[in-house]
Coordinates of C-alpha atoms in Angstrom, one line a residue:
Chain A
M298 CA -5.8 -52.0 -34.7
F299 CA -9.1 -51.8 -36.9
V300 CA -12.8 -52.2 -36.1
R301 CA -14.2 -55.6 -37.1
G302 CA -16.3 -55.6 -40.0
L303 CA -15.2 -52.3 -41.7
K304 CA -13.3 -51.4 -45.0
R305 CA -13.6 -54.8 -46.5
K306 CA -11.1 -53.5 -49.2
C307 CA -8.3 -52.6 -47.1
F308 CA -8.6 -56.1 -45.4
D309 CA -8.0 -59.3 -47.2
G310 CA -11.8 -59.3 -48.2
E311 CA -12.4 -62.1 -45.8
E312 CA -15.3 -60.1 -44.2
D313 CA -18.5 -61.4 -46.3
I314 CA -20.9 -58.5 -46.4
E315 CA -23.2 -60.2 -48.7
G316 CA -26.9 -60.7 -48.0
T317 CA -29.2 -57.6 -47.9
L318 CA -29.6 -57.3 -44.1
A319 CA -25.9 -57.6 -43.4
G320 CA -25.2 -55.7 -46.7
I321 CA -27.3 -52.7 -45.4
K322 CA -25.5 -52.5 -42.0
A323 CA -22.3 -52.8 -43.5
I324 CA -22.3 -50.3 -46.3
P325 CA -22.6 -47.1 -44.1
S326 CA -19.6 -48.4 -42.0
Y327 CA -17.7 -49.2 -45.2
N328 CA -18.6 -45.5 -46.6
L329 CA -17.4 -44.1 -43.4
Q330 CA -14.1 -46.0 -43.5
R331 CA -13.7 -44.9 -47.3
Q332 CA -14.5 -41.4 -46.3
S333 CA -11.9 -41.3 -43.5
L334 CA -9.3 -42.8 -46.0
L335 CA -10.0 -40.2 -48.3
D336 CA -9.9 -37.4 -45.5
M337 CA -6.4 -38.9 -44.7
S338 CA -5.4 -38.8 -48.1
L339 CA -6.3 -35.2 -48.5
V340 CA -4.5 -34.3 -45.5
K341 CA -1.6 -36.0 -46.5
L342 CA -1.6 -34.5 -50.0
Q343 CA -1.9 -30.8 -48.4
L344 CA 1.3 -31.7 -46.2
C345 CA 3.1 -32.9 -49.2
H346 CA 2.3 -29.5 -50.9
M347 CA 3.3 -27.5 -47.9
L348 CA 6.8 -28.6 -48.6
V349 CA 8.7 -26.4 -51.1
E350 CA 9.6 -29.6 -52.9
P351 CA 7.1 -32.3 -52.5
N352 CA 8.0 -35.9 -53.2
L353 CA 6.8 -36.4 -56.4
C354 CA 6.4 -40.1 -56.4
R355 CA 4.4 -39.9 -52.9
S356 CA 2.3 -37.0 -54.0
V357 CA 1.4 -39.0 -57.2
L358 CA 0.4 -42.1 -55.4
I359 CA -1.7 -40.2 -52.7
A360 CA -3.5 -38.3 -55.3
N361 CA -4.2 -41.4 -57.3
T362 CA -5.7 -43.2 -54.2
V363 CA -7.8 -40.0 -53.9
R364 CA -9.1 -40.3 -57.3
Q365 CA -10.0 -43.8 -57.0
I366 CA -12.0 -43.3 -54.0
Q367 CA -14.0 -40.6 -55.8
E368 CA -14.4 -42.8 -58.7
E369 CA -15.8 -45.6 -56.7
M370 CA -18.0 -43.3 -54.7
T371 CA -19.4 -41.9 -58.2
Q372 CA -19.9 -45.2 -59.3
D373 CA -21.6 -47.2 -56.5
G374 CA -24.0 -44.4 -56.3
T375 CA -23.1 -42.7 -53.4
W376 CA -23.0 -39.5 -55.0
Q377 CA -26.0 -40.4 -57.2
M378 CA -28.0 -40.5 -54.0
I379 CA -26.9 -37.2 -52.9
N380 CA -27.5 -35.5 -56.3
T381 CA -31.2 -36.3 -56.2
Q382 CA -31.5 -33.8 -53.4
S383 CA -29.7 -31.1 -55.3
T384 CA -31.5 -28.0 -56.6
G385 CA -30.3 -29.1 -60.2
Q386 CA -27.3 -26.9 -60.2
A387 CA -24.8 -28.0 -62.7
S388 CA -22.1 -25.7 -61.9
L389 CA -18.8 -27.1 -62.3
D390 CA -17.2 -25.3 -59.4
R391 CA -19.1 -27.1 -56.8
L392 CA -16.7 -29.1 -54.6
V393 CA -17.4 -32.3 -52.7
S394 CA -18.1 -31.6 -49.3
T395 CA -16.6 -34.1 -46.9
D396 CA -19.3 -33.8 -44.5
I397 CA -22.1 -34.8 -47.0
L398 CA -21.5 -38.5 -46.5
C399 CA -21.4 -38.3 -43.1
R400 CA -24.3 -36.7 -42.5
S401 CA -27.4 -38.8 -40.9
S402 CA -30.4 -39.5 -43.5
R403 CA -32.5 -37.2 -41.1
D404 CA -30.3 -34.2 -41.9
Q405 CA -30.4 -34.8 -45.6
A406 CA -34.3 -35.1 -45.5
E407 CA -34.4 -31.7 -44.2
G408 CA -33.2 -30.8 -47.7
K409 CA -29.9 -28.9 -47.0
H410 CA -28.6 -27.8 -50.3
V411 CA -26.3 -30.3 -51.5
P412 CA -23.9 -30.0 -54.4
G413 CA -24.6 -32.7 -57.1
Y414 CA -21.9 -34.9 -58.1
G415 CA -23.7 -36.8 -60.6
T416 CA -22.1 -35.4 -63.5
F417 CA -18.7 -35.4 -62.1
S418 CA -17.4 -38.0 -64.6
K419 CA -18.8 -36.5 -67.5
D420 CA -17.9 -33.0 -67.0
F421 CA -14.4 -34.3 -66.1
E422 CA -14.0 -35.7 -69.4
T423 CA -15.2 -33.0 -71.6
D424 CA -13.2 -30.2 -69.7
Q425 CA -10.0 -32.4 -69.7
A426 CA -8.5 -30.5 -72.6
Q427 CA -9.7 -27.0 -71.6
D428 CA -7.2 -25.1 -69.8
G429 CA -9.7 -22.7 -68.4
S430 CA -11.7 -25.2 -66.5
E431 CA -8.7 -27.3 -65.6
T432 CA -8.8 -25.8 -62.0
M433 CA -12.6 -26.7 -62.2
S434 CA -12.0 -30.4 -62.7
T435 CA -9.4 -30.5 -60.4
A436 CA -11.6 -29.2 -57.8
S437 CA -14.0 -31.6 -58.6
S438 CA -11.5 -34.3 -58.5
V439 CA -10.1 -33.4 -55.0
Q440 CA -12.0 -32.7 -51.9
A441 CA -11.2 -29.4 -50.1
P442 CA -8.9 -30.1 -47.3
R443 CA -9.6 -27.0 -45.6
N444 CA -12.9 -28.5 -44.8
L445 CA -11.1 -31.3 -43.3
Q446 CA -9.6 -29.1 -40.8
S447 CA -12.9 -28.0 -39.4
N448 CA -15.0 -30.6 -37.8
V449 CA -16.4 -32.9 -40.3
W450 CA -19.8 -33.3 -38.4
E451 CA -20.4 -29.7 -38.9
M452 CA -23.4 -29.0 -41.0
E453 CA -21.7 -26.5 -43.1
N454 CA -23.4 -24.4 -45.8
P455 CA -22.1 -25.8 -49.0
Q456 CA -22.6 -22.5 -50.9
E457 CA -20.4 -20.7 -48.3
N458 CA -18.0 -23.5 -48.4
K459 CA -17.6 -23.5 -52.4
G460 CA -15.8 -20.3 -52.4
N461 CA -13.3 -21.5 -49.6
F462 CA -12.9 -25.0 -51.3
Q463 CA -12.0 -23.5 -54.4
K464 CA -9.5 -21.2 -53.1
S465 CA -7.7 -23.5 -50.9
L466 CA -7.6 -26.1 -53.7
D467 CA -6.4 -23.6 -56.0
Q468 CA -3.7 -22.8 -53.7
I469 CA -2.8 -26.3 -53.3
F470 CA -2.5 -27.2 -57.2
E471 CA -1.0 -23.7 -57.8
T472 CA 2.0 -24.7 -55.4
L473 CA 2.4 -28.0 -56.9
E474 CA 2.2 -26.5 -60.6
N475 CA 4.9 -24.1 -59.6
K476 CA 7.3 -26.9 -58.5
S477 CA 8.3 -27.2 -62.1
P478 CA 10.8 -24.4 -61.4
N479 CA 11.8 -21.8 -64.0
S480 CA 15.1 -23.5 -64.6
V481 CA 13.4 -26.4 -66.1
E482 CA 11.6 -23.9 -68.4
D483 CA 14.7 -22.4 -69.5
L484 CA 16.1 -25.8 -70.1
F485 CA 13.4 -26.7 -72.6
S486 CA 12.9 -23.2 -74.0
E487 CA 14.5 -24.4 -77.4
V488 CA 12.2 -27.7 -77.6
D489 CA 9.4 -27.5 -79.9
N490 CA 6.7 -27.3 -77.4
S491 CA 4.0 -28.5 -79.7
Y492 CA 5.8 -32.0 -79.4
Y493 CA 6.0 -32.3 -75.8
D494 CA 5.0 -29.5 -73.3
L495 CA 6.7 -29.7 -69.9
D496 CA 4.5 -27.5 -68.3
T497 CA 1.3 -29.1 -69.3
M498 CA 2.6 -32.4 -68.5
L499 CA 3.8 -31.5 -65.0
T500 CA 0.8 -29.7 -64.7
G501 CA -1.6 -32.2 -65.9
M502 CA 0.4 -34.9 -63.7
M503 CA -0.2 -32.9 -60.5
S504 CA -3.5 -31.3 -60.8
N505 CA -5.1 -33.8 -62.9
T506 CA -3.8 -37.3 -62.1
K507 CA -6.1 -39.0 -64.7
M508 CA -4.7 -37.2 -67.5
G509 CA -1.1 -37.6 -66.5
H510 CA -0.8 -41.0 -66.4
C511 CA -3.6 -42.6 -68.1
D512 CA -2.2 -45.3 -70.0
S513 CA 0.8 -45.8 -68.0
L514 CA -1.3 -47.0 -65.3
E515 CA -4.2 -48.4 -67.0
T516 CA -3.7 -51.6 -65.9
F517 CA -3.7 -50.5 -62.2
S518 CA -6.8 -48.4 -62.6
S519 CA -10.2 -49.4 -61.5
P520 CA -11.7 -52.2 -63.7
T521 CA -14.9 -50.1 -63.9
N522 CA -13.3 -46.8 -64.8
T523 CA -12.9 -47.2 -68.6
A524 CA -14.7 -44.2 -70.1
S525 CA -12.3 -41.4 -68.6
N526 CA -9.1 -43.5 -69.2
S527 CA -9.9 -43.8 -73.0
N528 CA -10.6 -40.1 -73.2
C529 CA -7.2 -39.7 -71.7
K530 CA -5.5 -41.9 -74.0
S531 CA -6.9 -40.3 -77.1
D532 CA -5.5 -37.0 -75.7
L533 CA -2.4 -38.4 -75.1
N534 CA -1.8 -40.1 -78.4
D535 CA 0.0 -36.9 -79.6
L536 CA 2.3 -37.7 -77.0
D537 CA 3.2 -40.8 -78.7
H538 CA 6.7 -40.7 -77.5
I539 CA 6.9 -41.4 -74.1
V540 CA 10.8 -40.6 -74.1
E541 CA 12.2 -37.7 -75.7
I542 CA 15.9 -37.2 -75.8
L543 CA 17.1 -33.7 -75.2
V544 CA 20.7 -32.2 -75.1
E545 CA 21.2 -30.1 -72.3
S546 CA 23.7 -27.9 -70.8
Chain B
D247 CA 23.5 -41.3 -37.7
I248 CA 21.0 -43.1 -39.7
I249 CA 22.6 -45.0 -42.5
S250 CA 21.0 -44.3 -45.9
T251 CA 22.9 -46.6 -48.5
V252 CA 25.3 -49.4 -48.4
E253 CA 27.3 -50.6 -51.3
F254 CA 30.3 -53.2 -51.6
N255 CA 32.9 -52.3 -54.2
Y256 CA 33.7 -54.8 -57.0
T257 CA 35.8 -57.0 -55.1
G258 CA 34.0 -56.8 -51.7
D259 CA 37.2 -55.7 -50.2
L260 CA 35.8 -52.3 -49.5
L261 CA 32.1 -51.5 -48.1
A262 CA 31.0 -48.0 -48.2
T263 CA 28.1 -46.7 -46.2
G264 CA 26.5 -43.2 -46.5
D265 CA 24.2 -41.5 -43.8
K266 CA 21.6 -38.9 -43.3
G267 CA 24.3 -36.4 -42.1
G268 CA 26.2 -36.3 -45.1
R269 CA 28.9 -38.5 -44.1
V270 CA 30.7 -41.4 -45.9
V271 CA 32.3 -44.2 -43.9
I272 CA 34.5 -46.8 -45.9
F273 CA 35.2 -50.3 -44.3
Q274 CA 38.0 -52.3 -45.4
R275 CA 38.4 -55.9 -45.2
E276 CA 41.1 -56.8 -43.2
R277 CA 43.4 -59.4 -44.9
E278 CA 43.8 -62.9 -43.1
T279 CA 47.0 -63.2 -41.3
K280 CA 49.2 -66.1 -40.9
S281 CA 48.5 -66.3 -37.1
R282 CA 44.9 -66.5 -38.0
P283 CA 44.7 -68.5 -41.3
L284 CA 41.3 -69.6 -41.0
S285 CA 39.6 -66.5 -39.6
R286 CA 37.8 -64.5 -42.1
G287 CA 38.7 -60.9 -42.4
E288 CA 36.7 -58.4 -40.6
Y289 CA 35.9 -55.1 -41.9
D290 CA 37.6 -52.1 -40.2
V291 CA 36.9 -48.7 -40.7
Y292 CA 39.3 -47.7 -43.7
S293 CA 38.1 -43.8 -44.1
T294 CA 35.7 -41.3 -43.0
F295 CA 34.7 -38.0 -44.8
Q296 CA 32.2 -35.5 -45.1
S297 CA 30.8 -35.9 -48.7
H298 CA 27.9 -33.5 -48.6
E299 CA 27.0 -30.5 -46.5
P300 CA 23.4 -28.9 -46.1
E301 CA 22.9 -26.4 -48.8
F302 CA 20.5 -23.6 -49.3
D303 CA 18.9 -23.0 -52.5
Y304 CA 18.1 -19.3 -52.3
L305 CA 16.3 -19.1 -55.5
K306 CA 13.7 -21.6 -54.6
S307 CA 14.1 -21.0 -50.7
L308 CA 14.5 -24.2 -49.7
E309 CA 17.0 -26.4 -48.0
I310 CA 19.0 -29.2 -49.5
E311 CA 19.5 -32.2 -47.2
E312 CA 22.9 -33.4 -47.0
K313 CA 21.7 -37.0 -46.8
I314 CA 23.6 -39.4 -49.0
N315 CA 20.9 -41.3 -51.2
K316 CA 23.4 -43.5 -53.2
I317 CA 26.9 -44.5 -53.2
R318 CA 28.4 -46.4 -56.5
W319 CA 32.1 -47.6 -56.8
L320 CA 33.7 -47.0 -59.5
P321 CA 35.8 -50.1 -61.0
Q322 CA 39.1 -49.7 -60.0
Q323 CA 41.9 -48.9 -62.2
N324 CA 44.9 -48.1 -60.0
A325 CA 46.0 -47.7 -56.6
A326 CA 43.2 -45.2 -55.8
H327 CA 39.6 -46.0 -55.3
F328 CA 36.7 -44.0 -56.9
L329 CA 33.2 -43.8 -55.9
L330 CA 30.2 -41.5 -56.5
S331 CA 28.1 -40.2 -53.7
T332 CA 24.9 -38.3 -54.4
N333 CA 22.5 -36.3 -52.0
D334 CA 19.3 -35.1 -53.4
K335 CA 20.7 -32.6 -56.0
T336 CA 24.4 -32.9 -56.4
I337 CA 26.8 -35.9 -57.3
K338 CA 30.3 -35.9 -56.3
L339 CA 32.9 -38.1 -57.4
W340 CA 35.5 -39.1 -54.6
K341 CA 39.1 -40.4 -54.9
I342 CA 40.2 -42.2 -52.0
S343 CA 43.7 -43.0 -51.7
K344 CA 46.6 -44.0 -49.3
R345 CA 49.4 -42.0 -48.3
D346 CA 52.4 -43.4 -46.9
K347 CA 55.1 -40.9 -47.8
R348 CA 55.5 -37.5 -47.4
A349 CA 57.7 -35.1 -49.2
E350 CA 60.1 -33.0 -47.1
G351 CA 62.7 -30.3 -48.0
Y352 CA 60.8 -28.0 -50.0
N353 CA 62.4 -25.2 -51.0
L354 CA 60.0 -22.4 -51.1
K355 CA 58.2 -23.3 -47.9
D356 CA 58.8 -24.6 -44.5
E357 CA 57.9 -27.9 -43.0
D358 CA 54.8 -26.4 -41.8
G359 CA 53.7 -24.9 -45.2
R360 CA 54.5 -21.4 -44.9
L361 CA 56.1 -19.7 -47.7
R362 CA 59.9 -19.0 -46.8
E363 CA 61.2 -15.5 -47.3
P364 CA 63.0 -15.2 -50.6
F365 CA 66.0 -14.1 -49.2
R366 CA 66.3 -17.1 -46.8
V367 CA 66.6 -19.4 -49.7
T368 CA 70.3 -19.9 -50.0
E369 CA 70.5 -23.1 -51.6
L370 CA 68.4 -25.4 -53.7
R371 CA 67.8 -29.0 -52.6
V372 CA 65.7 -31.9 -53.9
P373 CA 62.9 -32.8 -51.7
T374 CA 62.8 -36.3 -50.5
L375 CA 60.1 -38.8 -49.5
K376 CA 59.9 -39.6 -45.9
P377 CA 57.6 -42.6 -44.9
M378 CA 54.7 -41.4 -42.7
D379 CA 52.0 -43.1 -41.0
L380 CA 49.4 -44.6 -43.4
M381 CA 46.7 -42.0 -44.0
V382 CA 43.7 -42.5 -46.3
E383 CA 42.7 -39.4 -48.0
A384 CA 39.5 -38.8 -49.8
S385 CA 39.5 -35.9 -52.0
P386 CA 36.6 -34.6 -54.4
R387 CA 37.5 -34.6 -57.8
R388 CA 34.2 -33.7 -59.8
I389 CA 31.3 -32.1 -58.8
F390 CA 28.1 -32.7 -60.9
A391 CA 25.4 -30.2 -60.0
N392 CA 22.2 -28.4 -60.9
A393 CA 20.9 -31.1 -63.3
H394 CA 18.2 -32.5 -61.5
T395 CA 14.6 -30.9 -60.7
Y396 CA 13.7 -33.3 -58.4
H397 CA 15.4 -35.5 -56.0
I398 CA 18.0 -37.9 -57.3
N399 CA 17.1 -41.4 -56.4
S400 CA 19.6 -43.3 -58.0
I401 CA 23.1 -43.3 -60.1
S402 CA 24.6 -46.1 -62.1
V403 CA 27.9 -46.6 -63.4
N404 CA 28.6 -47.8 -67.0
S405 CA 31.0 -50.6 -67.6
D406 CA 33.0 -48.5 -70.1
Y407 CA 34.0 -46.7 -66.8
A408 CA 33.6 -43.3 -68.5
T409 CA 30.0 -42.6 -68.4
Y410 CA 27.3 -42.9 -65.7
L411 CA 23.6 -42.3 -65.2
S412 CA 21.8 -40.3 -62.5
A413 CA 17.9 -40.3 -62.1
D414 CA 15.3 -38.4 -60.3
D415 CA 11.5 -39.1 -60.6
L416 CA 11.2 -37.5 -64.0
R417 CA 14.6 -37.6 -65.7
I418 CA 17.6 -39.6 -66.4
N419 CA 21.0 -37.9 -67.0
L420 CA 23.7 -39.1 -68.8
W421 CA 27.2 -37.9 -67.6
H422 CA 30.7 -38.2 -68.8
L423 CA 33.0 -38.5 -65.8
E424 CA 35.1 -35.8 -67.1
V425 CA 32.6 -33.4 -67.9
T426 CA 30.4 -31.7 -65.3
N427 CA 29.0 -29.0 -66.9
R428 CA 26.8 -30.8 -69.5
S429 CA 24.9 -34.1 -69.4
F430 CA 22.3 -35.8 -71.9
S431 CA 18.9 -35.6 -70.4
I432 CA 16.3 -38.1 -71.1
L433 CA 12.7 -36.9 -69.8
L434 CA 10.2 -39.4 -69.0
K435 CA 6.4 -39.2 -68.4
L436 CA 5.3 -39.4 -64.9
V437 CA 7.8 -41.1 -62.6
I438 CA 9.7 -43.6 -64.9
D439 CA 8.8 -45.6 -68.0
V440 CA 11.7 -47.3 -68.8
K441 CA 11.4 -48.7 -72.2
F442 CA 12.9 -52.2 -72.3
S443 CA 11.5 -52.5 -75.7
N444 CA 9.1 -55.1 -77.3
T445 CA 10.1 -58.5 -78.1
E446 CA 11.5 -57.5 -81.3
N447 CA 14.1 -55.4 -79.9
V448 CA 15.5 -58.0 -77.7
G449 CA 19.0 -57.0 -78.9
S450 CA 18.7 -53.7 -77.5
C451 CA 17.3 -54.8 -74.2
K452 CA 20.7 -56.0 -73.8
S453 CA 22.2 -52.7 -74.5
W454 CA 20.3 -51.4 -71.6
R455 CA 21.9 -53.9 -69.3
W456 CA 24.7 -51.7 -68.2
F457 CA 22.7 -49.3 -66.9
H458 CA 22.0 -51.1 -63.8
V459 CA 19.6 -48.5 -62.7
E460 CA 17.5 -48.8 -59.6
L461 CA 14.6 -46.7 -60.2
C462 CA 11.4 -46.4 -58.9
V463 CA 8.8 -47.2 -61.4
L464 CA 5.1 -46.8 -61.4
S465 CA 4.6 -48.0 -64.8
A466 CA 7.0 -50.5 -66.7
V467 CA 7.1 -52.5 -69.8
F468 CA 7.6 -55.4 -67.5
E469 CA 4.2 -55.5 -66.1
E470 CA 2.3 -58.2 -64.3
P471 CA -1.5 -58.2 -65.0
E472 CA -3.3 -57.1 -61.9
D473 CA -5.7 -59.9 -60.1
P474 CA -8.8 -58.0 -59.8
S475 CA -10.0 -59.9 -57.1
S476 CA -7.4 -58.7 -54.8
R477 CA -7.6 -55.2 -56.0
S478 CA -8.1 -52.4 -53.1
F479 CA -7.3 -48.8 -52.8
F480 CA -3.7 -49.5 -52.0
S481 CA -3.0 -51.7 -55.0
E482 CA -1.3 -49.1 -56.8
I483 CA 0.8 -47.8 -53.9
I484 CA 2.1 -51.3 -52.9
S485 CA 2.6 -52.2 -56.6
S486 CA 5.1 -49.4 -56.9
I487 CA 8.6 -50.6 -57.1
S488 CA 11.0 -49.4 -54.6
D489 CA 14.1 -51.2 -56.0
V490 CA 15.2 -52.8 -59.2
K491 CA 18.7 -54.9 -59.4
F492 CA 20.0 -56.8 -62.2
S493 CA 21.5 -60.1 -61.5
H494 CA 25.0 -60.6 -61.8
G495 CA 24.9 -62.9 -64.9
G496 CA 22.6 -60.5 -66.5
R497 CA 19.7 -62.7 -67.3
Y498 CA 17.4 -61.8 -64.6
M499 CA 16.1 -58.7 -63.2
M500 CA 14.7 -58.4 -59.6
T501 CA 12.0 -56.0 -58.4
R502 CA 10.8 -55.2 -55.0
D503 CA 7.5 -53.7 -54.2
Y504 CA 6.1 -53.3 -50.9
L505 CA 4.9 -56.9 -50.4
S506 CA 7.1 -59.0 -52.4
V507 CA 9.9 -59.4 -54.7
K508 CA 9.7 -60.7 -58.3
V509 CA 12.3 -62.1 -60.5
W510 CA 11.8 -61.5 -64.1
D511 CA 13.6 -62.9 -67.0
L512 CA 14.7 -60.2 -69.2
N513 CA 13.4 -61.8 -72.2
M514 CA 9.8 -62.2 -70.9
E515 CA 8.2 -58.9 -70.0
K516 CA 4.6 -60.4 -69.2
R517 CA 5.0 -61.9 -66.1
P518 CA 7.9 -62.5 -63.6
V519 CA 9.5 -66.1 -63.2
E520 CA 9.6 -66.0 -59.5
T521 CA 7.7 -64.1 -56.8
Y522 CA 8.7 -64.2 -53.4
Q523 CA 6.4 -62.9 -50.5
V524 CA 8.5 -60.7 -48.0
H525 CA 5.5 -60.0 -45.5
E526 CA 2.3 -60.9 -46.8
Y527 CA 0.9 -60.7 -43.2
L528 CA 0.8 -56.8 -43.7
R529 CA -1.6 -57.0 -46.5
S530 CA -4.5 -56.8 -43.8
K531 CA -2.7 -53.8 -42.2
L532 CA -2.3 -51.7 -45.1
C533 CA -4.8 -49.1 -44.1
S534 CA -3.0 -48.2 -40.9
L535 CA 0.6 -48.7 -42.7
Y536 CA -0.8 -46.0 -45.1
E537 CA -1.8 -43.8 -41.9
N538 CA 1.7 -44.0 -40.7
D539 CA 3.3 -43.6 -44.1
C540 CA 5.0 -46.8 -43.6
I541 CA 3.4 -48.0 -46.9
F542 CA 5.9 -45.5 -48.6
D543 CA 8.9 -47.2 -47.5
K544 CA 11.4 -47.9 -50.1
F545 CA 13.1 -51.5 -49.5
E546 CA 16.0 -52.4 -51.4
C547 CA 16.9 -55.9 -52.5
C548 CA 20.1 -57.4 -53.5
W549 CA 21.3 -60.6 -55.2
N550 CA 24.3 -63.0 -53.9
G551 CA 27.2 -63.6 -56.2
E552 CA 26.0 -66.4 -57.9
D553 CA 22.3 -65.1 -58.2
S554 CA 21.1 -68.2 -56.4
T555 CA 19.9 -66.5 -53.3
I556 CA 18.1 -62.8 -52.7
M557 CA 17.7 -60.9 -49.8
T558 CA 15.5 -57.9 -48.7
G559 CA 14.5 -56.1 -45.7
S560 CA 11.3 -55.9 -43.7
Y561 CA 10.3 -54.5 -40.5
N562 CA 11.2 -54.9 -36.6
N563 CA 14.8 -55.2 -38.1
F564 CA 14.0 -58.3 -39.7
F565 CA 15.4 -59.4 -43.2
R566 CA 14.6 -62.2 -45.2
T567 CA 16.9 -64.3 -47.9
F568 CA 15.0 -66.5 -50.3
E569 CA 17.1 -69.2 -52.0
R570 CA 15.7 -69.7 -55.4
N571 CA 16.7 -73.5 -56.2
T572 CA 15.2 -74.9 -52.8
H573 CA 12.6 -72.3 -52.3
R574 CA 13.6 -72.1 -49.0
D575 CA 13.4 -68.7 -47.0
T576 CA 14.8 -67.4 -43.8
T577 CA 13.9 -64.6 -41.5
L578 CA 16.7 -63.2 -39.6
E579 CA 16.9 -60.3 -37.0
A580 CA 19.7 -57.4 -36.8
S581 CA 19.8 -56.3 -33.4
R582 CA 22.1 -56.2 -30.7
E583 CA 20.1 -58.6 -28.6
S584 CA 20.2 -61.2 -31.1
S585 CA 23.6 -60.5 -32.9
K586 CA 26.4 -61.3 -30.4
P587 CA 29.7 -61.1 -32.4
R588 CA 30.4 -64.7 -33.9
A589 CA 27.2 -66.2 -32.7
I590 CA 24.9 -67.9 -35.2
L591 CA 21.7 -66.0 -36.0
K592 CA 18.7 -67.8 -35.0
P593 CA 15.8 -67.7 -37.6
R594 CA 12.9 -65.7 -36.7
K595 CA 9.2 -66.1 -37.5
V596 CA 6.2 -64.1 -37.6
C597 CA 3.0 -65.5 -36.3
T598 CA 0.4 -65.2 -38.8
T599 CA -2.2 -67.4 -37.2
G600 CA -4.2 -67.0 -33.9
K601 CA -1.9 -69.3 -32.1
R602 CA 1.3 -67.9 -31.3
K603 CA 4.0 -70.5 -30.9
K604 CA 7.1 -69.9 -28.5
D605 CA 9.6 -67.5 -29.9
E606 CA 7.1 -66.3 -32.6
I607 CA 6.4 -62.7 -32.8
T608 CA 2.9 -61.3 -33.8
V609 CA 2.3 -58.7 -36.4
D610 CA 0.8 -56.5 -34.0
S611 CA 3.8 -56.5 -32.0
L612 CA 6.5 -55.8 -34.8
D613 CA 8.1 -52.6 -34.6
F614 CA 7.5 -50.6 -37.8
N615 CA 10.3 -47.7 -36.9
K616 CA 12.8 -50.4 -37.2
K617 CA 13.1 -51.2 -40.9
I618 CA 15.7 -52.7 -43.0
L619 CA 15.8 -50.5 -46.0
H620 CA 19.5 -50.9 -47.2
T621 CA 21.2 -54.4 -47.7
A622 CA 24.1 -55.1 -49.7
W623 CA 25.7 -58.7 -50.6
H624 CA 29.4 -59.2 -51.0
P625 CA 29.8 -59.8 -54.8
T626 CA 31.7 -63.0 -54.3
E627 CA 31.4 -64.5 -50.7
N628 CA 28.4 -64.9 -48.4
I629 CA 28.9 -61.8 -46.4
I630 CA 26.0 -59.3 -46.3
A631 CA 25.9 -56.0 -44.9
V632 CA 22.5 -54.8 -43.0
A633 CA 21.7 -51.6 -42.2
A634 CA 19.3 -51.1 -39.4
T635 CA 18.6 -47.4 -39.0
N636 CA 21.8 -46.0 -37.5
N637 CA 24.0 -49.4 -37.1
L638 CA 25.5 -51.4 -39.6
Y639 CA 25.6 -55.3 -39.2
L640 CA 27.8 -57.5 -41.1
F641 CA 27.1 -61.0 -41.3
Q642 CA 28.8 -64.2 -42.9
E643 CA 28.3 -67.4 -43.4
K644 CA 29.9 -69.7 -41.2
I645 CA 32.1 -72.4 -42.3
N646 CA 32.6 -75.5 -40.3

């Protein structure tokens, strides 16, 4: 079922890839597998979103998996490595191109323009509370599924793809956000919104998975990911009450 | 059709199953007769009815599945039986009653129900009750609708016999059985975050006991610290709880996640008191189980009447029982080939090492399409109901 030596995190960790030579050999394979897991997750996410009523639990779990992979990619420097070759563009709406990590080092040396991912976490934190950049941070937190449909080995121009990625991602998160039906808004029309905003919560949960369940899933999140979580937590301190009781008709 | 829920009633005399086609089938245990005093009662079909039909929500342009997600019996108060059945959106209260008499001799209508011409009514008579063949009728008494944004995944009846809870991924509704146009709503963060309270409010912990809610919890106050060395990308998914069951005695709670069953003492939130590995050999296959979506399968679990044994399902039509006192566990299979009527089930074993012994099954040859998600245990006796796709198996303990 699996190729040996790959994906040490999927397996029970018996594969020992310590040692420089072995490590170097194993790392590209691990990255490839991780990449394919990411691609798989994004395809699943997209399929989820194509349903009129996505299974909430499943969507959240898959979105979290995507987030974890992206965090790990940031932290183990995979993205840093790419970043050094960028022209320094610090735009927030650059999106992760799935084929970047699949490129051979030769192609990378040719100096193709590559979006920088180095500031991913940082930008994410500062933009959390801002509505306007919500789509940006969500865009940067999830890879473009549209790219998955094309051959991942194509050397696409990231510049051109940016617009496409953005658009398809927006579509996805828009459909997710719209899953909170109008009837729900009506139900809560009399609620003091400053206290508990359903839309923000649902939106935040779907499009910004870190925000939605930071403190709930704190124990589940990666041990290395502390900065973003604490930021989430402070934002959610206002939402002190996890449970709100409403009288409904 | 594919069975989607299985539930014994409070006495165990009735067993209800719901399926993907919206049908409810109720089995009744036959009374032991004098001619066969030692044979245990078998379950025969008692009633079948269509509980839910597929609906189309024109506003949202989506079809609402008729699949029955849960059935819950109400405690019996008179000769009739009541149960709640729910699909994704609507909960219905059904009354199941026996009828063995029929009224005849109506004044205003004929025997076939047609209204009589007034001028034909020349005399008044009292209708009489005549015996008829026993018929079991199911009639909907209440319909509780339009209260859930997401899919209803569980319902639970209160011991006061008057109220019940329904839950979807984000909301718990508290209903009164008599009132269909109003419910109290508790909106929760993320999936469910059931506050069982901290140690100070152990008293209020008991007040939640009547809920018996089976919820899918991503994060609960009952939380086991994660072992960082075993962390993987799938850690969160496999620790997501698919079923929660309180023990009959009320002291313990059992949670089922993808690979294990954990027993918690309600007074201790820090860690479970017992953990049972259901199919640990799947841990190395999580990637492909993620790919084929099996990792999202929601297995149920159940206690026996005495809370001494717990049972849960697995793949390849296997189900497992764990004896809490002796720490003995058994793997059994629910399939036509291995279950001849009255034959004793042979324990199965999954081979986890390289060398396969005779009669063992390797992990790779497990059929992941044959999953036992729904199981139920008779409230007092050792009779279990196991739903394997579209077949229902009933097993009982053999008395020598």
